[in-house]
Short mmCIF file of C-alpha atoms and ligand atoms in Angstrom, two decimals:
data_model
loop_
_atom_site.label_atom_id
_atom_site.label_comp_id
_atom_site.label_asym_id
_atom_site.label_seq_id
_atom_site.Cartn_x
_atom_site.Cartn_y
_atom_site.Cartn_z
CA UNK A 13 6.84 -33.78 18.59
CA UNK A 14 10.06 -32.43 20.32
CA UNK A 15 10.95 -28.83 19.73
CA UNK A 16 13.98 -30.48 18.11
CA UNK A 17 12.65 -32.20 15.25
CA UNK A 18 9.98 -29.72 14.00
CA UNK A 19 8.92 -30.46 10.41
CA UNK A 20 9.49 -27.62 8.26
CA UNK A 21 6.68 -26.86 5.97
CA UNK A 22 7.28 -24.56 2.33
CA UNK A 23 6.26 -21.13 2.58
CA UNK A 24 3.22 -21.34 0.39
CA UNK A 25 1.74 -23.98 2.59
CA UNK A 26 2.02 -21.86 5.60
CA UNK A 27 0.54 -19.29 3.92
CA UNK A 28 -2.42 -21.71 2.40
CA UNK A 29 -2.87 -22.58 6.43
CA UNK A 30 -3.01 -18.87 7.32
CA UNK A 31 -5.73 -17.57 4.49
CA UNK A 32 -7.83 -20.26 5.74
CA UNK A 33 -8.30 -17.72 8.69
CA UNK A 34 -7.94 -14.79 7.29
CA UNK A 35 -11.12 -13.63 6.14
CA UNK A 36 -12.67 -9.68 5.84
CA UNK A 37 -14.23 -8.83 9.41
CA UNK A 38 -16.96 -6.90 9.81
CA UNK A 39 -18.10 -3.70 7.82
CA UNK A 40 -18.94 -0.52 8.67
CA UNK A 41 -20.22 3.48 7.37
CA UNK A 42 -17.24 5.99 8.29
CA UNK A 43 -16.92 9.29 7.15
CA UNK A 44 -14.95 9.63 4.03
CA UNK A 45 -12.17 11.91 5.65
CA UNK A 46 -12.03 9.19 8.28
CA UNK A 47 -11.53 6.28 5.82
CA UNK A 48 -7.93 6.47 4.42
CA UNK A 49 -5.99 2.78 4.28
CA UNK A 50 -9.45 1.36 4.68
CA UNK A 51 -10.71 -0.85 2.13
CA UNK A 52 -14.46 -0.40 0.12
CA UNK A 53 -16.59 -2.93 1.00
CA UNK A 54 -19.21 -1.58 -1.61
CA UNK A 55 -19.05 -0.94 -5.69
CA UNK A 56 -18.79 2.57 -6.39
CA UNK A 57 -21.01 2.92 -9.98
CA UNK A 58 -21.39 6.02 -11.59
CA UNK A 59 -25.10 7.54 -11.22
CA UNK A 60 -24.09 10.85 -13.42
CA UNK A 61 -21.60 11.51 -16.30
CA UNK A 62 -18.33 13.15 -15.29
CA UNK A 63 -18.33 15.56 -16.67
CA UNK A 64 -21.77 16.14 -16.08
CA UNK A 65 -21.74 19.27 -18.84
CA UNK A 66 -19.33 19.96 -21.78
CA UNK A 67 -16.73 21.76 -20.05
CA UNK A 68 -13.85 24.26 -21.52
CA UNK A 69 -10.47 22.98 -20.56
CA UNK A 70 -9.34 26.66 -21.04
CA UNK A 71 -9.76 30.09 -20.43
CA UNK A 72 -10.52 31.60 -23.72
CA UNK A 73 -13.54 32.14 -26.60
CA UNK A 74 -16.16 29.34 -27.06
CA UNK A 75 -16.87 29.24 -30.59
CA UNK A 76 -18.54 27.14 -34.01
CA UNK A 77 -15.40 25.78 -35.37
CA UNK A 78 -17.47 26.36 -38.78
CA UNK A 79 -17.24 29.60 -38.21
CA UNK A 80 -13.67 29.50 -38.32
CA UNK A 81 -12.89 27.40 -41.08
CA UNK A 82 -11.56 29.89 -43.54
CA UNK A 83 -9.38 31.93 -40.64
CA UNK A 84 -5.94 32.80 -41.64
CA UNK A 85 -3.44 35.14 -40.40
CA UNK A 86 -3.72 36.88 -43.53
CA UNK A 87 -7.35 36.81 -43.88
CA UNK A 88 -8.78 35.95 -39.54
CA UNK A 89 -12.14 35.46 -39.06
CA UNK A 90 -13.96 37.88 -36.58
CA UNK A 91 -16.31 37.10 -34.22
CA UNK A 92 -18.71 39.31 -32.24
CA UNK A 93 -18.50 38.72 -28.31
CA UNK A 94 -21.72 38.33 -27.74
CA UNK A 95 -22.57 37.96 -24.22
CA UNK A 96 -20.59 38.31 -20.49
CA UNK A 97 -18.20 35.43 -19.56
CA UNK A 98 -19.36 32.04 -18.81
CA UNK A 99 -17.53 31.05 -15.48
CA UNK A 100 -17.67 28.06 -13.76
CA UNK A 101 -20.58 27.79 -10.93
CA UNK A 102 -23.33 29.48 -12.89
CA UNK A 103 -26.27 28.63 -11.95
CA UNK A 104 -28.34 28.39 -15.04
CA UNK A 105 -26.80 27.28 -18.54
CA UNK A 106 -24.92 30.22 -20.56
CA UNK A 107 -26.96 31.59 -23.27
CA UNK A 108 -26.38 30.26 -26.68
CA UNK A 109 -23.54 31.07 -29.22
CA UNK A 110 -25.19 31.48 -32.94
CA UNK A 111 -23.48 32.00 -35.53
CA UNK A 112 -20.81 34.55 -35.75
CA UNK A 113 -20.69 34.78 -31.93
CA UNK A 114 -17.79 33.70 -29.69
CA UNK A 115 -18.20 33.86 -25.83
CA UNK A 116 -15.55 34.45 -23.33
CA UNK A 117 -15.56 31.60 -21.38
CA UNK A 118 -13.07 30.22 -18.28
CA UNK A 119 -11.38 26.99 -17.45
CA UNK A 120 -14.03 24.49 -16.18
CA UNK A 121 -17.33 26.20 -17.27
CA UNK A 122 -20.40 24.72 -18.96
CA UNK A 123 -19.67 25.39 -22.80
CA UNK A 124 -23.01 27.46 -24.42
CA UNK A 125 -25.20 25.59 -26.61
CA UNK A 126 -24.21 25.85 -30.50
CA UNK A 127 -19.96 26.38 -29.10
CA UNK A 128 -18.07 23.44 -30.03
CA UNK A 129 -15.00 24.28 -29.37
CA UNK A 130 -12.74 26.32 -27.37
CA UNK A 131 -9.83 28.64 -28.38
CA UNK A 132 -6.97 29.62 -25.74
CA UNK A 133 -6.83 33.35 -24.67
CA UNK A 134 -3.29 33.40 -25.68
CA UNK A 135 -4.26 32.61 -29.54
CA UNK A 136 -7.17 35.32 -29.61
CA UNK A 137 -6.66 39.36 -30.09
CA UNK A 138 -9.82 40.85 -28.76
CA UNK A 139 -10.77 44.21 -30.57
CA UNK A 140 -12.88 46.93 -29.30
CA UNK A 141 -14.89 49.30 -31.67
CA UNK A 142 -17.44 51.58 -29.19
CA UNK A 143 -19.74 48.72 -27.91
CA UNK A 144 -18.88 46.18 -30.47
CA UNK A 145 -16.48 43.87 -29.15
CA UNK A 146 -15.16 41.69 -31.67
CA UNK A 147 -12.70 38.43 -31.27
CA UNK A 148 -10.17 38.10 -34.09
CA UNK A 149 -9.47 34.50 -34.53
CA UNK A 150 -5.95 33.25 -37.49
CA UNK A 151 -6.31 29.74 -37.73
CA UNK A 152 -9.06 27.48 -37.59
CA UNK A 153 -9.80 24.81 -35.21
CA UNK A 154 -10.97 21.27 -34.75
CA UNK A 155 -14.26 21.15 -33.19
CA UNK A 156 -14.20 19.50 -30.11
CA UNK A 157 -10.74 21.20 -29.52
CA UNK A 158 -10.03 22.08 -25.66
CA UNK A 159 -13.89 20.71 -24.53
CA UNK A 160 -14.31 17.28 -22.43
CA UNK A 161 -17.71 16.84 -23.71
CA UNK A 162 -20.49 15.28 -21.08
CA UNK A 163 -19.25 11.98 -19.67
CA UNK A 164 -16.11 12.43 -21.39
CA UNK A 165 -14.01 10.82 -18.56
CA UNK A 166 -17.16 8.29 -16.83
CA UNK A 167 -20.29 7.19 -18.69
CA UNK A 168 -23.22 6.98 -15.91
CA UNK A 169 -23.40 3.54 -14.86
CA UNK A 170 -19.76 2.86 -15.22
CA UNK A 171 -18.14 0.78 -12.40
CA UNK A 172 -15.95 3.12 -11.17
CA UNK A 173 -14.44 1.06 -7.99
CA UNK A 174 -14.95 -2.30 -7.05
CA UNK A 175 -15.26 -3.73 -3.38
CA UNK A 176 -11.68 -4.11 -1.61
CA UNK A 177 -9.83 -1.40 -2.95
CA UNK A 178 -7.76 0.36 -0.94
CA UNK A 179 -9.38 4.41 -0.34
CA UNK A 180 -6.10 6.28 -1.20
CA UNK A 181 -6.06 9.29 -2.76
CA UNK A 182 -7.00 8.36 -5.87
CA UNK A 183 -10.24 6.47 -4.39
CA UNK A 184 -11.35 9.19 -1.71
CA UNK A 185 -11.38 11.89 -5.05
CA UNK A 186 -13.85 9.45 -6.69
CA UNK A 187 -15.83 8.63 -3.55
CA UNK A 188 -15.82 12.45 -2.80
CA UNK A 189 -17.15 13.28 -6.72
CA UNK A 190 -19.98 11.30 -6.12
CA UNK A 191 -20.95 12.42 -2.85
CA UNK A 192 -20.37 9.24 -1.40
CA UNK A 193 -19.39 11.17 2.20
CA UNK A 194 -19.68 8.29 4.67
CA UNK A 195 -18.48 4.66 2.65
CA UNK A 196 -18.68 1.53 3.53
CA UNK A 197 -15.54 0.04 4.35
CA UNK A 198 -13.97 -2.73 6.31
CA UNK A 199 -13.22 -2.22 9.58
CA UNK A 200 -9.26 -2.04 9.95
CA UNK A 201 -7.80 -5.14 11.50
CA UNK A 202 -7.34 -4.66 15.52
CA UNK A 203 -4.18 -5.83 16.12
CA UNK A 204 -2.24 -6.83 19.46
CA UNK A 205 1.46 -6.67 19.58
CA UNK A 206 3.38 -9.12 22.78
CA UNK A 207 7.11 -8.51 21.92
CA UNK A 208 9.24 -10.95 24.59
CA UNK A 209 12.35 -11.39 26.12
CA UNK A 210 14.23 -10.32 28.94
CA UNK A 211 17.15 -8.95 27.61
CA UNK A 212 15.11 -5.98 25.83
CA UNK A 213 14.80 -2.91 27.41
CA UNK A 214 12.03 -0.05 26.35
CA UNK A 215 13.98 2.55 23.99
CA UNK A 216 13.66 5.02 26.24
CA UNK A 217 15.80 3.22 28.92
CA UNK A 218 19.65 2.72 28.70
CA UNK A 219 20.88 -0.46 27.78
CA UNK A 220 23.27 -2.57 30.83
CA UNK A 221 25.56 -5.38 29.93
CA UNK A 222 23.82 -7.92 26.87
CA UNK A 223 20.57 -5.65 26.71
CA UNK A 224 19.23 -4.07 24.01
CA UNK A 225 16.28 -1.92 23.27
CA UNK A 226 13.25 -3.16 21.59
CA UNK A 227 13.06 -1.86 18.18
CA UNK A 228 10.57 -4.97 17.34
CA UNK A 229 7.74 -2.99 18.83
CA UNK A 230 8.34 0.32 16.82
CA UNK A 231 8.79 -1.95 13.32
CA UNK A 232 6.04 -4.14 14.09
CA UNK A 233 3.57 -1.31 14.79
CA UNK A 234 4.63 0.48 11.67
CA UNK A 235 4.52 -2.92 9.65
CA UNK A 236 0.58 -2.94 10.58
CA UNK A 237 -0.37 0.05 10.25
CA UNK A 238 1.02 0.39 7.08
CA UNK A 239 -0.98 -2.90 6.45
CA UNK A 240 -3.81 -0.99 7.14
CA UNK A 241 -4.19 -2.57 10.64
CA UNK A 242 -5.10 -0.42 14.07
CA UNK A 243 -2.96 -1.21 16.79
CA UNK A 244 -4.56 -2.12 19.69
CA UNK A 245 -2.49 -3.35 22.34
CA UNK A 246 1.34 -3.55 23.01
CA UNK A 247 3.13 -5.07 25.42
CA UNK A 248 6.54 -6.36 26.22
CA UNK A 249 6.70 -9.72 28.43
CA UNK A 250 10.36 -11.00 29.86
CA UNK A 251 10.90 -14.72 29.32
CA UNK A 252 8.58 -15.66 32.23
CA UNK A 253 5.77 -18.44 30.70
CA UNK A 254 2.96 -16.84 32.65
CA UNK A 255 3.74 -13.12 31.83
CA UNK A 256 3.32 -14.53 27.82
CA UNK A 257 0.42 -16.24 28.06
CA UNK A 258 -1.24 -13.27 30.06
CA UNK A 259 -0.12 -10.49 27.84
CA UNK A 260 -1.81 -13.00 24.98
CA UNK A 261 -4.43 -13.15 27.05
CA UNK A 262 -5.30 -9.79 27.70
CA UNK A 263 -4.73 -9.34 24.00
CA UNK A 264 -7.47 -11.11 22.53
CA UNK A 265 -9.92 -11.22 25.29
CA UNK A 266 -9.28 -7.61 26.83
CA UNK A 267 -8.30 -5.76 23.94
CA UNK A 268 -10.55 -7.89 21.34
CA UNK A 269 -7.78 -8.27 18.74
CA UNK A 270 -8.50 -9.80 15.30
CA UNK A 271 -4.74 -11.15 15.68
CA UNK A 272 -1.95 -10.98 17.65
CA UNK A 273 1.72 -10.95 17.11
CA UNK A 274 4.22 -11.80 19.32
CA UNK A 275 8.16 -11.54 18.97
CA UNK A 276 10.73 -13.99 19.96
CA UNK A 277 10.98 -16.99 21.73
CA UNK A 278 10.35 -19.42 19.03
CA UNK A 279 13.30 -21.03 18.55
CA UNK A 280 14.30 -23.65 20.35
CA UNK A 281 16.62 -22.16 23.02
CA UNK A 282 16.19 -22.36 27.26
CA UNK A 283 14.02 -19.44 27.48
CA UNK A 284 11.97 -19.90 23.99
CA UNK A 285 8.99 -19.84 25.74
CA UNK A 286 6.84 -18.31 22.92
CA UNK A 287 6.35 -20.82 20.86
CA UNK A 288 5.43 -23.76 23.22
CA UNK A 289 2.25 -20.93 24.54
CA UNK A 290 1.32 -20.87 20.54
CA UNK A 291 -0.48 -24.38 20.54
CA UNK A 292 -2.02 -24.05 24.41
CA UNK A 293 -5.38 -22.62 25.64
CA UNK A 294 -7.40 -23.70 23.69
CA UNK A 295 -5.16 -22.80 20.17
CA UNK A 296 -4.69 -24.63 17.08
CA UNK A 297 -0.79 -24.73 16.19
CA UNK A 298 -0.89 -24.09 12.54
CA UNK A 299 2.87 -24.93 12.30
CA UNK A 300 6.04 -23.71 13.98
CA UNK A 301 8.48 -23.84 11.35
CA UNK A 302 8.49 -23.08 7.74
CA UNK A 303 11.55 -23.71 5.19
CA UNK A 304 13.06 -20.53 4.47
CA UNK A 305 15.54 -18.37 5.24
CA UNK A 306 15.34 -16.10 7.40
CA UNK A 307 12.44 -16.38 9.42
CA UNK A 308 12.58 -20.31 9.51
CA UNK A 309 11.45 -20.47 13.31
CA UNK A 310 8.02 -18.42 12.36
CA UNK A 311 5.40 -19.90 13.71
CA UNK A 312 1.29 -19.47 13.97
CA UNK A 313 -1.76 -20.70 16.12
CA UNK A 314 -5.49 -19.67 15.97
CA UNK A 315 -8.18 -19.24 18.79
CA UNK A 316 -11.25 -18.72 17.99
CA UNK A 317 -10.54 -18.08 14.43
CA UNK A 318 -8.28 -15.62 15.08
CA UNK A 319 -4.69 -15.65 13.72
CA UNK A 320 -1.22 -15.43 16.32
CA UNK A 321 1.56 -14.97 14.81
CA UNK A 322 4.84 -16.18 16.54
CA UNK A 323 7.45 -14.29 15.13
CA UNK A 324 11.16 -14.37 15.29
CA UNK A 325 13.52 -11.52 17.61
CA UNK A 326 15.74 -11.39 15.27
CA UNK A 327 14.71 -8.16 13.57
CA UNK A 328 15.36 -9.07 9.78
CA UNK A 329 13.61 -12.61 10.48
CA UNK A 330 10.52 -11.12 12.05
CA UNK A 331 10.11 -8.39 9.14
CA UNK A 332 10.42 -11.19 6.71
CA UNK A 333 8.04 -13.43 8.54
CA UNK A 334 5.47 -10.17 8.34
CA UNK A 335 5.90 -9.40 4.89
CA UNK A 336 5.18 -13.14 3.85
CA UNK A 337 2.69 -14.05 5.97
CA UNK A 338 1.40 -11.43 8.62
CA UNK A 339 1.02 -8.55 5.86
CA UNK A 340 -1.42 -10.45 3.62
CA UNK A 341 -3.32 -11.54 5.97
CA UNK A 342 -4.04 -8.29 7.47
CA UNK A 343 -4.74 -6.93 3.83
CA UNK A 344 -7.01 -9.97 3.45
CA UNK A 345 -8.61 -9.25 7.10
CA UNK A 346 -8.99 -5.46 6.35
CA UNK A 347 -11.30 -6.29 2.73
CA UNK A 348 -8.42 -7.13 0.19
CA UNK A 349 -9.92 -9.54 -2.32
CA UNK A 350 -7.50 -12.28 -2.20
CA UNK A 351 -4.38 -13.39 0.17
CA UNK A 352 -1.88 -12.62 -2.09
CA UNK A 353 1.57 -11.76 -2.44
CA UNK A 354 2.91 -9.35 -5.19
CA UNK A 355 5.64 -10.30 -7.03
CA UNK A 356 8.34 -9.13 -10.34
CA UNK A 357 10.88 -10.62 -12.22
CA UNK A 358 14.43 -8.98 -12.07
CA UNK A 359 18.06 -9.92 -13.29
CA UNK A 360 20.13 -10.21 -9.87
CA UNK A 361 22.26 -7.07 -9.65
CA UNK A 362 25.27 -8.77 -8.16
CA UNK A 363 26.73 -12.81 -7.84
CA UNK A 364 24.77 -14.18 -4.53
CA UNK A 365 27.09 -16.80 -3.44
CA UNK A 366 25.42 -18.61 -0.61
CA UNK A 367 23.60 -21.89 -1.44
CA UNK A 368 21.19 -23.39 0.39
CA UNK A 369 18.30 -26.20 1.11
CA UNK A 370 16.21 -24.10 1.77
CA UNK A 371 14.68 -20.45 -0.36
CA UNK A 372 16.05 -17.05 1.02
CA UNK A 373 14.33 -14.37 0.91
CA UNK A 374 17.05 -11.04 0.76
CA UNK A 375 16.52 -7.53 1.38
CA UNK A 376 17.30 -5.78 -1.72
CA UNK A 377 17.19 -2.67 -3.83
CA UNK A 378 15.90 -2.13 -7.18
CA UNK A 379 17.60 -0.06 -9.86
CA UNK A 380 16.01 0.41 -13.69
CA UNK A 381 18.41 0.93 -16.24
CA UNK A 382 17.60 1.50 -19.71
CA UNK A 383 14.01 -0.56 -19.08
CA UNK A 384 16.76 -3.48 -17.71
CA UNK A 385 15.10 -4.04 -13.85
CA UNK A 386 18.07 -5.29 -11.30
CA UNK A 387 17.74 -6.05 -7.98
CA UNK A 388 20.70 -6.03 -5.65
CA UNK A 389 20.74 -7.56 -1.75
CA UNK A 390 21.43 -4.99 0.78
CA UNK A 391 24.39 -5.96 2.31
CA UNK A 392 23.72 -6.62 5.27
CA UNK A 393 21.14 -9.21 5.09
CA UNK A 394 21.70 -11.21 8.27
CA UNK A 395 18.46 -12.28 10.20
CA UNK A 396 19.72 -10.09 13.03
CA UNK A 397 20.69 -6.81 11.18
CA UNK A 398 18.35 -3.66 10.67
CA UNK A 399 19.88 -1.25 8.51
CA UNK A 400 18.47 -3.20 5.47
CA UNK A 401 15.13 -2.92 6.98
CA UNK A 402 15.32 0.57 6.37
CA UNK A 403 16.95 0.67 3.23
CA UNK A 404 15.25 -2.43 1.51
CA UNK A 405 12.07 -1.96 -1.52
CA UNK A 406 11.44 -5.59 -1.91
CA UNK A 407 12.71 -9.40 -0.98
CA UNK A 408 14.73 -11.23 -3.61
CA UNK A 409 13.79 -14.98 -3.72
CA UNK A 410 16.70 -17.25 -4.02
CA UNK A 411 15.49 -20.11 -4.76
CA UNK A 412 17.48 -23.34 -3.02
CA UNK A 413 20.42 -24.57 -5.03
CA UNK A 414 23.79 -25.10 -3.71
CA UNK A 415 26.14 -22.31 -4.59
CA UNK A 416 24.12 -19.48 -4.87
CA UNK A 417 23.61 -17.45 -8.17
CA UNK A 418 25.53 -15.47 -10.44
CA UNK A 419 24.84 -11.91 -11.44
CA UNK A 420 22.30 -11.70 -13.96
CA UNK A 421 20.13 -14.53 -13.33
CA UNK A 422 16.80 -14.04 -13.08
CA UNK A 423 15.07 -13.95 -9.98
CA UNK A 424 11.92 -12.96 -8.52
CA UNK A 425 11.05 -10.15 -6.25
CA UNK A 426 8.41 -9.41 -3.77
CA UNK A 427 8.18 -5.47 -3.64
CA UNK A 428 7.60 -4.28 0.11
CA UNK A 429 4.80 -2.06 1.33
CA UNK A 430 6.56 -0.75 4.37
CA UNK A 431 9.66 0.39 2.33
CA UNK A 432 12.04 2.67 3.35
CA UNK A 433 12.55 5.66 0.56
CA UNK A 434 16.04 4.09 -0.51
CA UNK A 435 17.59 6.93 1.85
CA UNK A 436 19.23 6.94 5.53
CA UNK A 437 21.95 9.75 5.24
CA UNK A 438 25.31 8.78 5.87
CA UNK A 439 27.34 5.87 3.67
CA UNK A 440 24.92 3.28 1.78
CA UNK A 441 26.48 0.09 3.51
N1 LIG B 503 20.00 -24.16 18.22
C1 LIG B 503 19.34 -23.33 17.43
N2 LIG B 503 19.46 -22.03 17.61
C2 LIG B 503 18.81 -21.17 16.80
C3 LIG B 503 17.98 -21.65 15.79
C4 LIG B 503 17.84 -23.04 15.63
O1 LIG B 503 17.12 -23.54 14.76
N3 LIG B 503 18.53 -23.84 16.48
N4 LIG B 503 17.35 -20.77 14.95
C5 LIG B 503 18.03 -19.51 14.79
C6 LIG B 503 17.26 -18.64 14.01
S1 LIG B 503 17.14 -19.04 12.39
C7 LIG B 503 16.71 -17.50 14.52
S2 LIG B 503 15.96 -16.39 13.50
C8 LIG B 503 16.72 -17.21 15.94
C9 LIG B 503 15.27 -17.00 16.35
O2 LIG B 503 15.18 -16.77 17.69
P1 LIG B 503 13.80 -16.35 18.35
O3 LIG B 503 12.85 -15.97 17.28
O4 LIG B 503 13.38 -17.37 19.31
O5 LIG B 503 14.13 -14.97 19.05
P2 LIG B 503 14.93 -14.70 20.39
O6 LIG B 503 15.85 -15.81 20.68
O7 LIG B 503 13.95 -14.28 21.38
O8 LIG B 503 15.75 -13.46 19.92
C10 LIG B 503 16.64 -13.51 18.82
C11 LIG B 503 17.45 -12.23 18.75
O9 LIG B 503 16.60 -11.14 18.55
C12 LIG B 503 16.73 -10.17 19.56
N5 LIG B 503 15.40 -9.60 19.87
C13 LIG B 503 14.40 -10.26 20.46
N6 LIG B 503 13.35 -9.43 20.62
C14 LIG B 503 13.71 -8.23 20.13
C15 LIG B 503 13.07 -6.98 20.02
N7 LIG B 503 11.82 -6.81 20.47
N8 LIG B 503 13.73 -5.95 19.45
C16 LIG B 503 15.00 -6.13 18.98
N9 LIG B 503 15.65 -7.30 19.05
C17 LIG B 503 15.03 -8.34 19.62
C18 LIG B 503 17.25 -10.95 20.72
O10 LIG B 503 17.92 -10.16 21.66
C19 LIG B 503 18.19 -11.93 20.04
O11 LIG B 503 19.40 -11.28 19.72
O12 LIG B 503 17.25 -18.26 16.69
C20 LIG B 503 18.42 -18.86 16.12
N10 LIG B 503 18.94 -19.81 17.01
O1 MOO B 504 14.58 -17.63 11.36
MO1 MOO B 504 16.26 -17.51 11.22
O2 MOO B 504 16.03 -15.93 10.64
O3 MOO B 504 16.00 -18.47 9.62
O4 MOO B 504 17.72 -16.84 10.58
#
């Protein structure tokens, strides 16, 4: 097959050919503190209520709401404080309130036996008479008012989190309430990035005539780590065959990666090298072209299992090509449950007028307006440009047709995990 007439397969079989490789690696204990971005690899199922007492959601009296049940501002029910202030972190339970008692009690403390219910500070004048202290209650209460009782937010035995969810903040509060200190989790993908060509320069340097810095590298490494990916090897190879195939090389031999990305040299230009390395030593060429815009030169091989990626230079092409293919395969690698790709339906914010053969997938914003979702392309949406990288949420799918679509049709949308917040100072463009 020339380079010329490469057959262009639909995104969804590319990324059918890419989840057949992209499988959870290995598993591993880490310390909880350690394990943000990683995914569980084990159920978490309650083995104790939460709460594991009745507990007051206030500072203020525990009481019998029976014993308040005629209270009125005219006529208030008194109550004798009984006993010394149940606080959180006692260490055996409170003594019981009987009847006519109320206790002082705080904001997360074990509620006495025979309480039921709790009654803010703020509603409650406390009256002193020599050693008689007595708590003068108006109104009466519900009983169960201001208490969680015991397992009021998990039952023991509920599932609490299943395998392949992502430890966030959320997660590491559960895993931490039930002393589950060391996890285990999915190792994070090891990931190897070979950006190419020789007109890019390190950022650092200054760019001569026709250079220009590499800003591949810095996206690409955010891209996976955001992905939940480690990044273990980067490298940048000129357009020189045997530089390519050595920095792949070293990549997954050296550096063990679980997949490697490259940048550039796909297409079919003089010094495309890239993508005629993807199918050699001893790789598999998945495919090298896929029908969609932009990112159409995108292009994958495995070895040994393991994906590489051949991804476009073009920075707006080689984000898209991530987000569609790389990104769910990393969350697949790193313990997500499926290969999947989020997606919403939106009314387009604006006419699109380009047409097409072949689906587009546009940087764009989203607004909500009176529960009305809209999603607008960034203006500058060429496969070369990077200011909608930045100021992008998700990828509107424009589906091919010839003219493009008018405003208001709807369209779907692929939100992005690697978003930027919708701000970059300066004009919006
Ligand atoms: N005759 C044809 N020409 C082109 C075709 C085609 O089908 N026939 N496809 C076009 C499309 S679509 C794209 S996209 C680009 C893809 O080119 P490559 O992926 O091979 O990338 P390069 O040629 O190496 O570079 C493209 C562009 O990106 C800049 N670049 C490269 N690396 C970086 C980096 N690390 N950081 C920032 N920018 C980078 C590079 O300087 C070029 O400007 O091909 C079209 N041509
Ligand atoms: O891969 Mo190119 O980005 O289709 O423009």
């Amino acid at each position: 097959m020339s380079d010329y007439t490469r057959r262009a397969i639909p995104i969804a079989e590319a990324q059918r050919l890419i989840a057949a490789h992209a499988r959870p690696l290995r598993t591993e204990r880490v310390p909880l503190l350690a394990a943000f971005g990683r995914r569980l690899a084990e159920p978490l199922v309650a083995d104790r209520p939460v709460p594991a007492f009745a507990r007051s959601g206030m500072d203020g009296y525990a009481v019998r709401a029976a014993d308040l049940a005629e209270a009125s501002p005219a006529r208030p029910a008194r109550l004798a404080v009984a006993q010394a202030t149940v606080a959180s972190g006692g260490t055996a339970p409170p003594q019981p309130v009987s009847p006519g008692e109320a206790a002082r009690i705080m904001t997360g403390a074990p509620l006495p036996a025979g309480a039921d219910a709790v009654v803010m500070l703020e509603s409650v004048r406390e009256e002193a008479t020599g050693a008689l202290r007595q708590a003068v209650f108006a109104r009466p209460v519900a009983a169960g008012l201001n208490v969680t009782p015991v397992g009021g937010e998990i039952a023991p035995g509920a599932a609490v989190l299943a395998p392949g969810v992502r430890i966030g903040p959320g997660a590491a509060a559960l895993l931490a309430s039930f002393g589950r200190t060391e996890p285990l989790t999915y190792a994070r993908p090891r990931v190897a990035i070979v950006t190419t060509g020789s007109e890019v320069i390190a950022p650092e340097e200054t760019p001569g005539y026709g250079q220009i810095r590499n800003s591949n590298l810095a996206m690409l490494r955010g891209l996976a780590e955001d992905a939940g990916a480690e990044v273990v090897f980067a490298a940048h190879a000129d357009d020189d065959e045997e530089r390519i195939a050595r920095a792949i090389r070293i990549a997954f031999e050296e550096a063990g990666a679980d997949a490697v990305l490259t940048s550039g040299g796909v297409s079919v230009g003089d010094f495309d090298l890239t993508g005629r390395l993807l199918g050699r030593e001893g790789r598999t060429l998945l495919f090298n072209k896929i029908s969609m815009r932009p990112g159409s030169v995108t292009s994958a091989a495995v070895q040994d299992g393991k994906p590489l990626f051949g991804l476009s230079g073009n920075p707006s092409a080689c984000y898209v090509g991530f987000a569609l293919l790389v990104r769910p395969a990393l969350a697949r690698m790193g313990g997500h449950p499926e290969f999947g790709l989020p997606s919403y339906s939106a009314y387009l914010g604006e006419d699109y007028p380009k047409g097409g053969a072949f689906p587009r997938y546009l940087r764009g914003r989203t607004s909500v307006e009176r529960a009305v979702v809209r999603v607008t392309p960034c203006s500058g949406n060429r496969s070369s440009d990077i200011l909608s990288i930045q100021e992008a949420d998700c990828l509107i799918v424009i589906p091919p047709c010839p003219r493009g679509l008018p405003a208001g049709t709807l369209v779907e949308a692929i939100p992005l995990a690697s978003r930027g917040d919708g701000y970059r100072g300066g004009e919006r463009t």
